mmCIF file of C-alpha atoms and ligand atoms in Angstrom:
data_model
loop_
_atom_site.group_PDB
_atom_site.id
_atom_site.type_symbol
_atom_site.label_atom_id
_atom_site.label_comp_id
_atom_site.label_asym_id
_atom_site.label_seq_id
_atom_site.Cartn_x
_atom_site.Cartn_y
_atom_site.Cartn_z
ATOM 1 C CA MET A 1 0.000 0.000 0.000
ATOM 2 C CA VAL A 2 1.360 3.425 -0.967
ATOM 3 C CA ASN A 3 1.269 6.119 1.665
ATOM 4 C CA LEU A 4 0.288 9.299 -0.095
ATOM 5 C CA PRO A 5 1.266 12.584 1.556
ATOM 6 C CA PRO A 6 -1.702 14.564 2.867
ATOM 7 C CA PRO A 7 -2.870 17.341 0.543
ATOM 8 C CA PRO A 8 -1.406 20.738 1.425
ATOM 9 C CA ILE A 9 -3.458 22.953 3.723
ATOM 10 C CA LEU A 10 -5.574 25.267 1.611
ATOM 11 C CA LYS A 11 -4.326 28.754 2.387
ATOM 12 C CA HIS A 12 -6.410 31.814 1.593
ATOM 13 C CA ARG A 13 -4.508 35.023 1.161
ATOM 14 C CA PRO A 14 -5.871 38.015 3.094
ATOM 15 C CA PRO A 15 -8.162 40.171 0.934
ATOM 16 C CA ARG A 16 -6.627 42.957 -1.121
ATOM 17 C CA ALA A 17 -9.959 43.937 -2.679
ATOM 18 C CA CYS A 18 -13.165 45.378 -1.300
ATOM 19 C CA TYR A 19 -16.708 45.635 -2.665
ATOM 20 C CA ILE A 20 -19.172 48.169 -1.266
ATOM 21 C CA HIS A 21 -22.837 47.831 -2.219
ATOM 22 C CA VAL A 22 -24.729 51.114 -2.552
ATOM 23 C CA PRO A 23 -28.364 50.051 -2.884
ATOM 24 C CA PHE A 24 -30.170 53.154 -4.113
ATOM 25 C CA CYS A 25 -31.811 53.938 -7.444
ATOM 26 C CA SER A 26 -34.252 56.561 -8.646
ATOM 27 C CA HIS A 27 -36.612 53.755 -9.741
ATOM 28 C CA ARG A 28 -36.390 50.027 -10.465
ATOM 29 C CA CYS A 29 -35.857 49.142 -14.144
ATOM 30 C CA GLY A 30 -38.143 46.451 -15.512
ATOM 31 C CA TYR A 31 -35.493 43.739 -15.844
ATOM 32 C CA CYS A 32 -33.528 44.430 -12.650
ATOM 33 C CA ASP A 33 -33.407 42.041 -9.693
ATOM 34 C CA PHE A 34 -30.396 43.569 -7.934
ATOM 35 C CA THR A 35 -30.396 44.372 -4.225
ATOM 36 C CA LEU A 36 -31.706 47.914 -4.083
ATOM 37 C CA ILE A 37 -34.392 50.205 -2.811
ATOM 38 C CA ALA A 38 -35.918 52.746 -5.198
ATOM 39 C CA ARG A 39 -36.988 56.314 -4.444
ATOM 40 C CA ARG A 40 -35.778 56.310 -0.826
ATOM 41 C CA PRO A 41 -33.229 59.132 -0.505
ATOM 42 C CA ASP A 42 -34.423 59.455 3.097
ATOM 43 C CA LEU A 43 -32.603 56.197 3.928
ATOM 44 C CA VAL A 44 -29.168 57.235 2.672
ATOM 45 C CA ASP A 45 -27.915 58.772 5.915
ATOM 46 C CA ASP A 46 -28.918 55.716 7.979
ATOM 47 C CA TYR A 47 -27.306 53.501 5.328
ATOM 48 C CA LEU A 48 -24.029 55.431 5.638
ATOM 49 C CA THR A 49 -24.101 55.168 9.425
ATOM 50 C CA ALA A 50 -24.770 51.421 9.185
ATOM 51 C CA LEU A 51 -22.051 51.002 6.574
ATOM 52 C CA GLU A 52 -19.478 52.617 8.823
ATOM 53 C CA ILE A 53 -20.528 50.334 11.704
ATOM 54 C CA GLU A 54 -20.204 47.272 9.472
ATOM 55 C CA ILE A 55 -16.833 48.301 8.043
ATOM 56 C CA SER A 56 -15.475 49.107 11.508
ATOM 57 C CA SER A 57 -15.762 45.362 12.262
ATOM 58 C CA LEU A 58 -12.407 45.211 10.423
ATOM 59 C CA GLY A 59 -10.844 46.520 13.629
ATOM 60 C CA SER A 60 -8.070 48.401 11.878
ATOM 61 C CA PRO A 61 -7.565 50.039 8.461
ATOM 62 C CA GLN A 62 -6.721 47.607 5.668
ATOM 63 C CA GLU A 63 -4.623 48.154 2.578
ATOM 64 C CA VAL A 64 -6.368 47.214 -0.667
ATOM 65 C CA ASP A 65 -5.382 47.188 -4.325
ATOM 66 C CA THR A 66 -8.936 47.569 -5.567
ATOM 67 C CA LEU A 67 -12.084 49.169 -4.254
ATOM 68 C CA PHE A 68 -15.363 48.756 -6.133
ATOM 69 C CA LEU A 69 -18.561 50.633 -5.387
ATOM 70 C CA GLY A 70 -21.485 48.930 -7.064
ATOM 71 C CA GLY A 71 -25.216 49.153 -6.856
ATOM 72 C CA GLY A 72 -27.860 50.170 -7.311
ATOM 73 C CA THR A 73 -26.592 53.520 -8.398
ATOM 74 C CA PRO A 74 -23.829 54.847 -6.127
ATOM 75 C CA THR A 75 -24.124 58.227 -7.842
ATOM 76 C CA PHE A 76 -27.753 58.442 -6.676
ATOM 77 C CA LEU A 77 -26.177 59.906 -3.514
ATOM 78 C CA THR A 78 -25.801 63.682 -3.384
ATOM 79 C CA ALA A 79 -22.331 65.214 -3.638
ATOM 80 C CA ASP A 80 -22.294 65.689 0.153
ATOM 81 C CA GLN A 81 -23.364 62.100 0.777
ATOM 82 C CA LEU A 82 -20.697 60.851 -1.623
ATOM 83 C CA ARG A 83 -18.144 62.914 0.316
ATOM 84 C CA ARG A 84 -19.286 61.297 3.572
ATOM 85 C CA LEU A 85 -19.147 57.833 1.992
ATOM 86 C CA PHE A 86 -15.621 58.414 0.693
ATOM 87 C CA ASP A 87 -14.475 59.761 4.067
ATOM 88 C CA ILE A 88 -15.642 56.488 5.648
ATOM 89 C CA LEU A 89 -13.886 54.409 2.997
ATOM 90 C CA LEU A 90 -10.646 56.334 3.143
ATOM 91 C CA LYS A 91 -10.627 56.029 6.944
ATOM 92 C CA TRP A 92 -10.831 52.230 6.747
ATOM 93 C CA PHE A 93 -9.003 51.428 3.516
ATOM 94 C CA ARG A 94 -5.507 52.483 2.527
ATOM 95 C CA LEU A 95 -5.234 52.469 -1.242
ATOM 96 C CA ALA A 96 -2.043 50.706 -2.324
ATOM 97 C CA PRO A 97 0.172 52.393 -4.918
ATOM 98 C CA GLY A 98 -1.302 51.788 -8.379
ATOM 99 C CA TYR A 99 -4.745 51.089 -6.890
ATOM 100 C CA GLU A 100 -7.930 50.776 -8.931
ATOM 101 C CA TRP A 101 -10.996 52.482 -7.437
ATOM 102 C CA SER A 102 -14.144 51.914 -9.478
ATOM 103 C CA ILE A 103 -17.617 53.275 -9.079
ATOM 104 C CA GLU A 104 -20.773 52.375 -10.950
ATOM 105 C CA ALA A 105 -22.831 55.288 -12.213
ATOM 106 C CA ASN A 106 -25.880 55.965 -14.322
ATOM 107 C CA PRO A 107 -26.173 58.737 -16.907
ATOM 108 C CA THR A 108 -29.148 60.481 -15.295
ATOM 109 C CA GLY A 109 -28.229 62.730 -12.400
ATOM 110 C CA LEU A 110 -24.487 62.435 -12.994
ATOM 111 C CA THR A 111 -23.902 66.088 -12.218
ATOM 112 C CA ASP A 112 -20.568 67.880 -12.410
ATOM 113 C CA ASP A 113 -20.480 68.465 -8.647
ATOM 114 C CA LYS A 114 -20.650 64.681 -8.099
ATOM 115 C CA LEU A 115 -17.949 64.087 -10.706
ATOM 116 C CA GLU A 116 -15.760 66.626 -8.940
ATOM 117 C CA VAL A 117 -16.149 64.732 -5.641
ATOM 118 C CA LEU A 118 -15.293 61.439 -7.358
ATOM 119 C CA GLU A 119 -12.207 62.867 -9.008
ATOM 120 C CA ALA A 120 -11.005 64.744 -5.926
ATOM 121 C CA SER A 121 -11.406 61.657 -3.721
ATOM 122 C CA GLY A 122 -9.277 59.430 -5.940
ATOM 123 C CA VAL A 123 -11.843 57.409 -7.903
ATOM 124 C CA ASN A 124 -10.027 56.424 -11.085
ATOM 125 C CA ARG A 125 -12.480 54.172 -12.940
ATOM 126 C CA VAL A 126 -16.157 54.769 -13.697
ATOM 127 C CA SER A 127 -18.504 52.119 -15.025
ATOM 128 C CA LEU A 128 -21.563 53.661 -16.650
ATOM 129 C CA GLY A 129 -24.859 51.822 -17.165
ATOM 130 C CA VAL A 130 -25.673 52.808 -20.747
ATOM 131 C CA GLN A 131 -27.264 49.524 -21.979
ATOM 132 C CA THR A 132 -28.162 50.886 -25.435
ATOM 133 C CA PHE A 133 -28.054 54.203 -27.277
ATOM 134 C CA ASP A 134 -31.541 53.704 -28.722
ATOM 135 C CA SER A 135 -34.017 55.899 -26.857
ATOM 136 C CA GLU A 136 -36.982 53.618 -27.722
ATOM 137 C CA LEU A 137 -35.220 50.507 -26.417
ATOM 138 C CA LEU A 138 -34.168 52.463 -23.323
ATOM 139 C CA LYS A 139 -37.846 53.219 -22.702
ATOM 140 C CA LEU A 140 -38.676 49.543 -23.126
ATOM 141 C CA LEU A 141 -35.982 48.674 -20.549
ATOM 142 C CA GLU A 142 -37.606 51.304 -18.294
ATOM 143 C CA ARG A 143 -34.355 53.218 -18.021
ATOM 144 C CA ASP A 144 -34.593 56.908 -17.169
ATOM 145 C CA HIS A 145 -32.012 58.196 -19.654
ATOM 146 C CA ASP A 146 -32.053 58.631 -23.413
ATOM 147 C CA GLU A 147 -29.313 58.609 -26.024
ATOM 148 C CA THR A 148 -28.446 62.305 -25.584
ATOM 149 C CA ILE A 149 -28.075 61.998 -21.811
ATOM 150 C CA ALA A 150 -25.934 58.841 -22.196
ATOM 151 C CA VAL A 151 -23.586 60.348 -24.778
ATOM 152 C CA ASP A 152 -23.229 63.563 -22.790
ATOM 153 C CA ALA A 153 -22.377 61.577 -19.638
ATOM 154 C CA ILE A 154 -19.718 59.578 -21.513
ATOM 155 C CA HIS A 155 -18.115 62.748 -22.880
ATOM 156 C CA ARG A 156 -18.030 64.348 -19.427
ATOM 157 C CA LEU A 157 -16.571 61.201 -17.860
ATOM 158 C CA LEU A 158 -13.874 60.876 -20.510
ATOM 159 C CA ALA A 159 -12.901 64.503 -19.897
ATOM 160 C CA ARG A 160 -12.067 63.658 -16.270
ATOM 161 C CA PHE A 161 -11.205 59.951 -16.081
ATOM 162 C CA SER A 162 -8.776 57.899 -18.135
ATOM 163 C CA ASN A 163 -10.611 54.636 -17.442
ATOM 164 C CA VAL A 164 -14.291 54.640 -18.412
ATOM 165 C CA SER A 165 -16.324 51.495 -18.910
ATOM 166 C CA ILE A 166 -19.844 51.154 -20.233
ATOM 167 C CA ASP A 167 -22.370 48.333 -19.896
ATOM 168 C CA LEU A 168 -24.373 47.327 -22.964
ATOM 169 C CA ILE A 169 -27.255 44.850 -23.218
ATOM 170 C CA PHE A 170 -28.107 42.674 -26.200
ATOM 171 C CA GLY A 171 -31.139 40.494 -26.795
ATOM 172 C CA ILE A 172 -33.613 43.288 -26.034
ATOM 173 C CA PRO A 173 -37.065 42.538 -27.531
ATOM 174 C CA GLY A 174 -37.238 44.308 -30.882
ATOM 175 C CA GLN A 175 -33.430 44.661 -31.230
ATOM 176 C CA SER A 176 -31.989 43.413 -34.528
ATOM 177 C CA LEU A 177 -28.457 42.267 -35.306
ATOM 178 C CA PRO A 178 -27.596 45.368 -37.416
ATOM 179 C CA HIS A 179 -28.969 47.530 -34.632
ATOM 180 C CA TRP A 180 -26.742 45.763 -32.076
ATOM 181 C CA LEU A 181 -23.712 46.183 -34.321
ATOM 182 C CA GLY A 182 -24.522 49.902 -34.565
ATOM 183 C CA THR A 183 -24.584 50.078 -30.755
ATOM 184 C CA ILE A 184 -21.165 48.441 -30.483
ATOM 185 C CA ASP A 185 -19.714 50.761 -33.131
ATOM 186 C CA LYS A 186 -21.075 53.832 -31.413
ATOM 187 C CA ALA A 187 -19.502 52.728 -28.124
ATOM 188 C CA THR A 188 -16.087 52.270 -29.728
ATOM 189 C CA GLN A 189 -16.317 55.600 -31.579
ATOM 190 C CA LEU A 190 -16.996 57.379 -28.306
ATOM 191 C CA GLY A 191 -13.604 56.119 -27.127
ATOM 192 C CA VAL A 192 -14.394 54.360 -23.840
ATOM 193 C CA GLN A 193 -11.628 52.101 -22.559
ATOM 194 C CA HIS A 194 -13.753 49.139 -21.462
ATOM 195 C CA ILE A 195 -17.039 47.587 -22.582
ATOM 196 C CA SER A 196 -19.140 44.968 -20.762
ATOM 197 C CA THR A 197 -21.878 43.254 -22.759
ATOM 198 C CA TYR A 198 -24.680 41.205 -21.253
ATOM 199 C CA GLY A 199 -27.529 39.224 -22.756
ATOM 200 C CA LEU A 200 -30.880 40.392 -21.344
ATOM 201 C CA THR A 201 -32.244 37.943 -18.797
ATOM 202 C CA PHE A 202 -35.776 37.685 -17.502
ATOM 203 C CA GLU A 203 -35.492 37.074 -13.761
ATOM 204 C CA ALA A 204 -38.370 35.763 -11.677
ATOM 205 C CA GLY A 205 -39.949 38.549 -9.648
ATOM 206 C CA THR A 206 -39.151 41.356 -12.111
ATOM 207 C CA THR A 207 -41.827 43.208 -14.059
ATOM 208 C CA PHE A 208 -40.172 41.874 -17.229
ATOM 209 C CA TRP A 209 -40.798 38.348 -15.971
ATOM 210 C CA SER A 210 -44.500 38.990 -15.447
ATOM 211 C CA ARG A 211 -44.798 40.828 -18.776
ATOM 212 C CA LEU A 212 -43.160 37.843 -20.455
ATOM 213 C CA SER A 213 -45.556 35.413 -18.763
ATOM 214 C CA LYS A 214 -48.521 37.531 -19.863
ATOM 215 C CA GLY A 215 -47.250 37.623 -23.452
ATOM 216 C CA GLN A 216 -46.658 41.383 -23.334
ATOM 217 C CA LEU A 217 -42.951 40.913 -24.128
ATOM 218 C CA GLN A 218 -41.381 38.427 -26.515
ATOM 219 C CA GLN A 219 -37.874 37.074 -26.036
ATOM 220 C CA ILE A 220 -35.727 37.194 -29.155
ATOM 221 C CA PRO A 221 -34.897 33.737 -30.570
ATOM 222 C CA ASP A 222 -31.915 31.966 -28.951
ATOM 223 C CA SER A 223 -30.254 31.771 -32.366
ATOM 224 C CA LEU A 224 -30.358 35.571 -32.747
ATOM 225 C CA GLU A 225 -29.051 36.108 -29.220
ATOM 226 C CA ARG A 226 -26.156 33.823 -30.003
ATOM 227 C CA GLU A 227 -25.472 35.703 -33.259
ATOM 228 C CA MET A 228 -25.369 38.922 -31.245
ATOM 229 C CA TYR A 229 -22.871 37.439 -28.789
ATOM 230 C CA GLU A 230 -20.703 36.121 -31.598
ATOM 231 C CA ALA A 231 -20.933 39.493 -33.343
ATOM 232 C CA VAL A 232 -19.560 41.311 -30.317
ATOM 233 C CA MET A 233 -16.711 38.770 -29.999
ATOM 234 C CA ASP A 234 -15.845 39.478 -33.651
ATOM 235 C CA ARG A 235 -16.429 43.211 -33.724
ATOM 236 C CA LEU A 236 -14.784 44.602 -30.607
ATOM 237 C CA PRO A 237 -11.325 43.105 -31.196
ATOM 238 C CA THR A 238 -11.231 44.836 -34.605
ATOM 239 C CA SER A 239 -11.473 48.138 -32.732
ATOM 240 C CA GLY A 240 -8.706 47.267 -30.272
ATOM 241 C CA TYR A 241 -10.760 45.774 -27.435
ATOM 242 C CA SER A 242 -9.630 42.295 -26.370
ATOM 243 C CA GLN A 243 -12.069 39.879 -24.868
ATOM 244 C CA TYR A 244 -10.531 38.961 -21.530
ATOM 245 C CA GLU A 245 -13.662 37.462 -19.999
ATOM 246 C CA ILE A 246 -16.933 36.010 -21.248
ATOM 247 C CA SER A 247 -18.706 39.388 -21.081
ATOM 248 C CA ASN A 248 -15.841 41.868 -20.871
ATOM 249 C CA PHE A 249 -13.663 43.630 -23.435
ATOM 250 C CA ALA A 250 -10.900 46.137 -22.799
ATOM 251 C CA ARG A 251 -8.237 48.171 -24.493
ATOM 252 C CA PRO A 252 -4.781 46.955 -23.430
ATOM 253 C CA GLY A 253 -4.149 47.692 -19.754
ATOM 254 C CA PHE A 254 -7.771 48.532 -18.941
ATOM 255 C CA GLU A 255 -8.977 45.110 -17.819
ATOM 256 C CA SER A 256 -10.908 45.410 -14.550
ATOM 257 C CA ARG A 257 -8.486 44.394 -11.817
ATOM 258 C CA HIS A 258 -11.224 44.157 -9.216
ATOM 259 C CA ASN A 259 -13.336 41.702 -11.190
ATOM 260 C CA GLN A 260 -10.276 39.579 -11.855
ATOM 261 C CA VAL A 261 -10.091 39.004 -8.097
ATOM 262 C CA TYR A 262 -13.489 37.258 -8.334
ATOM 263 C CA TRP A 263 -12.534 35.242 -11.421
ATOM 264 C CA LYS A 264 -9.327 34.072 -9.771
ATOM 265 C CA ALA A 265 -11.330 33.004 -6.692
ATOM 266 C CA ASP A 266 -9.188 35.257 -4.493
ATOM 267 C CA SER A 267 -10.391 36.716 -1.193
ATOM 268 C CA PHE A 268 -12.289 39.988 -0.976
ATOM 269 C CA PHE A 269 -14.111 42.094 1.596
ATOM 270 C CA GLY A 270 -17.731 43.016 0.992
ATOM 271 C CA PHE A 271 -19.962 45.461 2.832
ATOM 272 C CA GLY A 272 -23.506 46.736 2.430
ATOM 273 C CA PRO A 273 -26.856 45.018 1.896
ATOM 274 C CA GLY A 274 -26.672 41.917 -0.292
ATOM 275 C CA ALA A 275 -22.869 42.224 -0.542
ATOM 276 C CA ALA A 276 -20.850 39.017 -0.710
ATOM 277 C CA ALA A 277 -17.460 38.638 0.953
ATOM 278 C CA PHE A 278 -14.888 35.847 0.782
ATOM 279 C CA VAL A 279 -12.473 35.928 3.709
ATOM 280 C CA ASN A 280 -10.466 32.994 5.166
ATOM 281 C CA GLY A 281 -12.384 30.536 2.981
ATOM 282 C CA ILE A 282 -15.747 31.691 4.336
ATOM 283 C CA ARG A 283 -18.261 33.021 1.864
ATOM 284 C CA ARG A 284 -20.682 35.418 3.516
ATOM 285 C CA THR A 285 -23.628 37.159 1.893
ATOM 286 C CA ASN A 286 -25.371 39.988 3.675
ATOM 287 C CA HIS A 287 -29.109 40.248 4.080
ATOM 288 C CA ARG A 288 -30.647 41.375 0.802
ATOM 289 C CA SER A 289 -33.361 43.581 2.263
ATOM 290 C CA VAL A 290 -31.947 47.090 2.489
ATOM 291 C CA THR A 291 -34.173 48.102 5.403
ATOM 292 C CA THR A 292 -33.474 44.874 7.318
ATOM 293 C CA TRP A 293 -29.724 45.234 6.768
ATOM 294 C CA ILE A 294 -29.828 48.857 7.993
ATOM 295 C CA LYS A 295 -31.987 48.009 11.015
ATOM 296 C CA ARG A 296 -29.919 44.992 12.047
ATOM 297 C CA THR A 297 -26.619 46.788 11.632
ATOM 298 C CA LEU A 298 -27.745 49.880 13.518
ATOM 299 C CA THR A 299 -29.017 47.750 16.417
ATOM 300 C CA GLY A 300 -25.875 45.636 16.658
ATOM 301 C CA GLN A 301 -27.444 42.468 15.232
ATOM 302 C CA ASN A 302 -25.884 40.159 12.671
ATOM 303 C CA ALA A 303 -26.772 41.431 9.187
ATOM 304 C CA ALA A 304 -25.337 38.435 7.333
ATOM 305 C CA GLY A 305 -27.997 36.473 5.484
ATOM 306 C CA GLU A 306 -25.915 33.342 5.008
ATOM 307 C CA SER A 307 -22.357 32.165 5.329
ATOM 308 C CA GLU A 308 -20.620 29.005 4.241
ATOM 309 C CA GLN A 309 -17.169 27.559 4.901
ATOM 310 C CA LEU A 310 -16.042 26.005 1.645
ATOM 311 C CA ASP A 311 -14.070 22.780 1.922
ATOM 312 C CA ARG A 312 -11.181 22.031 -0.407
ATOM 313 C CA GLU A 313 -13.339 20.386 -3.058
ATOM 314 C CA GLY A 314 -16.038 23.070 -2.827
ATOM 315 C CA SER A 315 -13.361 25.751 -3.212
ATOM 316 C CA ALA A 316 -11.893 23.947 -6.220
ATOM 317 C CA ARG A 317 -15.268 23.615 -7.936
ATOM 318 C CA GLU A 318 -16.041 27.262 -7.297
ATOM 319 C CA ALA A 319 -12.647 28.265 -8.697
ATOM 320 C CA VAL A 320 -13.519 26.413 -11.912
ATOM 321 C CA MET A 321 -16.893 28.088 -12.121
ATOM 322 C CA VAL A 322 -15.409 31.577 -11.976
ATOM 323 C CA GLY A 323 -12.045 30.802 -13.587
ATOM 324 C CA PHE A 324 -13.491 29.553 -16.856
ATOM 325 C CA ARG A 325 -14.990 32.991 -17.373
ATOM 326 C CA GLN A 326 -11.484 34.302 -18.149
ATOM 327 C CA SER A 327 -10.269 34.053 -21.732
ATOM 328 C CA GLN A 328 -6.856 32.885 -20.492
ATOM 329 C CA GLY A 329 -8.579 30.018 -18.670
ATOM 330 C CA ILE A 330 -7.148 28.287 -15.616
ATOM 331 C CA SER A 331 -3.524 27.300 -15.064
ATOM 332 C CA LEU A 332 -3.453 23.547 -14.463
ATOM 333 C CA SER A 333 -0.333 23.675 -12.315
ATOM 334 C CA ARG A 334 -1.499 26.596 -10.169
ATOM 335 C CA PHE A 335 -4.848 24.905 -9.686
ATOM 336 C CA LYS A 336 -3.157 21.695 -8.533
ATOM 337 C CA ASP A 337 -0.834 23.625 -6.207
ATOM 338 C CA ARG A 338 -3.669 25.567 -4.656
ATOM 339 C CA TYR A 339 -6.338 22.881 -4.292
ATOM 340 C CA GLY A 340 -4.340 19.669 -4.387
ATOM 341 C CA ILE A 341 -6.708 18.379 -7.083
ATOM 342 C CA ASP A 342 -6.165 17.845 -10.803
ATOM 343 C CA LEU A 343 -8.701 20.072 -12.493
ATOM 344 C CA PRO A 344 -9.798 17.494 -15.110
ATOM 345 C CA THR A 345 -10.708 14.988 -12.378
ATOM 346 C CA LEU A 346 -13.488 17.312 -11.190
ATOM 347 C CA ALA A 347 -15.389 16.562 -14.400
ATOM 348 C CA GLY A 348 -14.379 12.877 -14.549
ATOM 349 C CA PRO A 349 -14.680 11.228 -17.973
ATOM 350 C CA GLU A 350 -16.718 14.191 -19.216
ATOM 351 C CA PHE A 351 -13.535 16.271 -19.380
ATOM 352 C CA ASP A 352 -12.168 14.427 -22.414
ATOM 353 C CA LYS A 353 -15.569 14.610 -24.066
ATOM 354 C CA LEU A 354 -15.754 18.382 -23.556
ATOM 355 C CA VAL A 355 -12.325 18.665 -25.203
ATOM 356 C CA ALA A 356 -13.301 16.274 -28.014
ATOM 357 C CA ASP A 357 -16.532 18.214 -28.587
ATOM 358 C CA GLY A 358 -14.522 21.409 -29.014
ATOM 359 C CA LEU A 359 -15.931 23.166 -25.940
ATOM 360 C CA LEU A 360 -12.687 23.149 -23.914
ATOM 361 C CA GLU A 361 -9.105 23.388 -25.072
ATOM 362 C CA VAL A 362 -5.878 22.602 -23.261
ATOM 363 C CA SER A 363 -2.746 24.483 -24.286
ATOM 364 C CA ASP A 364 0.167 26.347 -22.683
ATOM 365 C CA GLY A 365 -0.567 24.597 -19.390
ATOM 366 C CA HIS A 366 -4.027 26.172 -19.246
ATOM 367 C CA VAL A 367 -7.500 24.846 -19.819
ATOM 368 C CA ARG A 368 -10.021 27.274 -21.227
ATOM 369 C CA LEU A 369 -13.357 27.549 -22.970
ATOM 370 C CA THR A 370 -13.170 27.622 -26.739
ATOM 371 C CA ARG A 371 -15.200 30.190 -28.655
ATOM 372 C CA GLU A 372 -17.934 27.562 -29.000
ATOM 373 C CA GLY A 373 -17.575 26.797 -25.271
ATOM 374 C CA ARG A 374 -18.135 30.460 -24.353
ATOM 375 C CA CYS A 375 -21.485 30.329 -26.138
ATOM 376 C CA VAL A 376 -22.588 27.427 -23.929
ATOM 377 C CA ALA A 377 -20.487 28.213 -20.852
ATOM 378 C CA ASN A 378 -23.078 27.153 -18.281
ATOM 379 C CA ARG A 379 -23.431 23.758 -19.937
ATOM 380 C CA VAL A 380 -19.668 23.221 -19.687
ATOM 381 C CA ILE A 381 -19.251 24.514 -16.143
ATOM 382 C CA VAL A 382 -22.039 22.346 -14.759
ATOM 383 C CA GLU A 383 -19.933 19.250 -15.601
ATOM 384 C CA PHE A 384 -17.400 20.384 -12.964
ATOM 385 C CA MET A 385 -19.942 20.979 -10.230
ATOM 386 C CA GLY A 386 -20.137 17.351 -9.085
HETATM 387 S S1 LIG B 401 -30.357 51.601 -12.709
HETATM 388 FE FE1 LIG B 401 -29.325 49.597 -12.683
HETATM 389 S S2 LIG B 401 -29.356 48.924 -10.563
HETATM 390 FE FE2 LIG B 401 -30.853 50.604 -10.758
HETATM 391 S S3 LIG B 401 -32.786 49.588 -11.129
HETATM 392 FE FE3 LIG B 401 -31.926 50.068 -13.121
HETATM 393 S S4 LIG B 401 -30.751 48.228 -13.723
HETATM 394 FE FE4 LIG B 401 -31.182 48.085 -11.515
#
């Protein structure tokens, strides 16, 4: 009998990234199921007080490489509230040299006084929710901006920040392939550094979901949605944007460093309602109700909705799930070193079949989704989930 050495202890590096969830919006868009509360500016001050209480659980200031403020719409806050938020963050987080500090924003209400606060505080990346430049489709999505407001916001952001990203949605009912290509071209002509593209999803509980069930909205055919995804994979690289992740494209050097922390399954702090955190191998997700999170935090109660300690195998499977999103794929040797498991064994005999079917490729010591595999990523990833 061979005595095998025990697998190495799985070590999680301390977080060098932090996510802050800012759960406010002027209204809820028809397709959105994010953690947020609409039309409640009266709650912002209590939220900020609760946020500071939650962050102070760190005990001492932490140095981070990346800070990401997502929502919701962080720029729903007034300039004064943004100042207060940034004071809290800068008290608890030291930004390492070369840091990336991102904030999500929406075109409506992105006033110059807010941009000044962002710039003066050290924000150096803004991710703008544009979705489409077509005012009719924007109305259908129940967004509160139109093409003019979106383009103006992009121009004003580019005048202040050297790293501007926009989100675009494809697969909107009524959107055609030429129309989608026009959207992509307009984005590249405007000169943003980073573009994220997402297929529209109909999530249970949204007004889009009920409109779909009542036949008031029609989903575009799967074949057209796939053509749109393939079109963006073809089109953006011709304008200098490389696809570095399933949904993300960047000019060289403008890949989101914060999101790469998630895709590499590294540790990160997370604060605010609905925020996830991954610290010491424990995944914690805060309560999704904004009012409950505020109330619990202000009264000293636990505001975490759920938490889970991932074992070695669970960590390995999760690393595959997020790691395959990256165009570079997953390093086989680093995976083995970190989890003590050969990546292919997680899928068993299916691994060879996925390679033979042209959905996965193995080269340069990495395993990654092929172009075909990216189109059916969930189908591939599920084979590694056990
Ligand atoms: S602006 Fe964004 S976060 Fe807010 S409701 Fe609309 S989609 Fe959701």
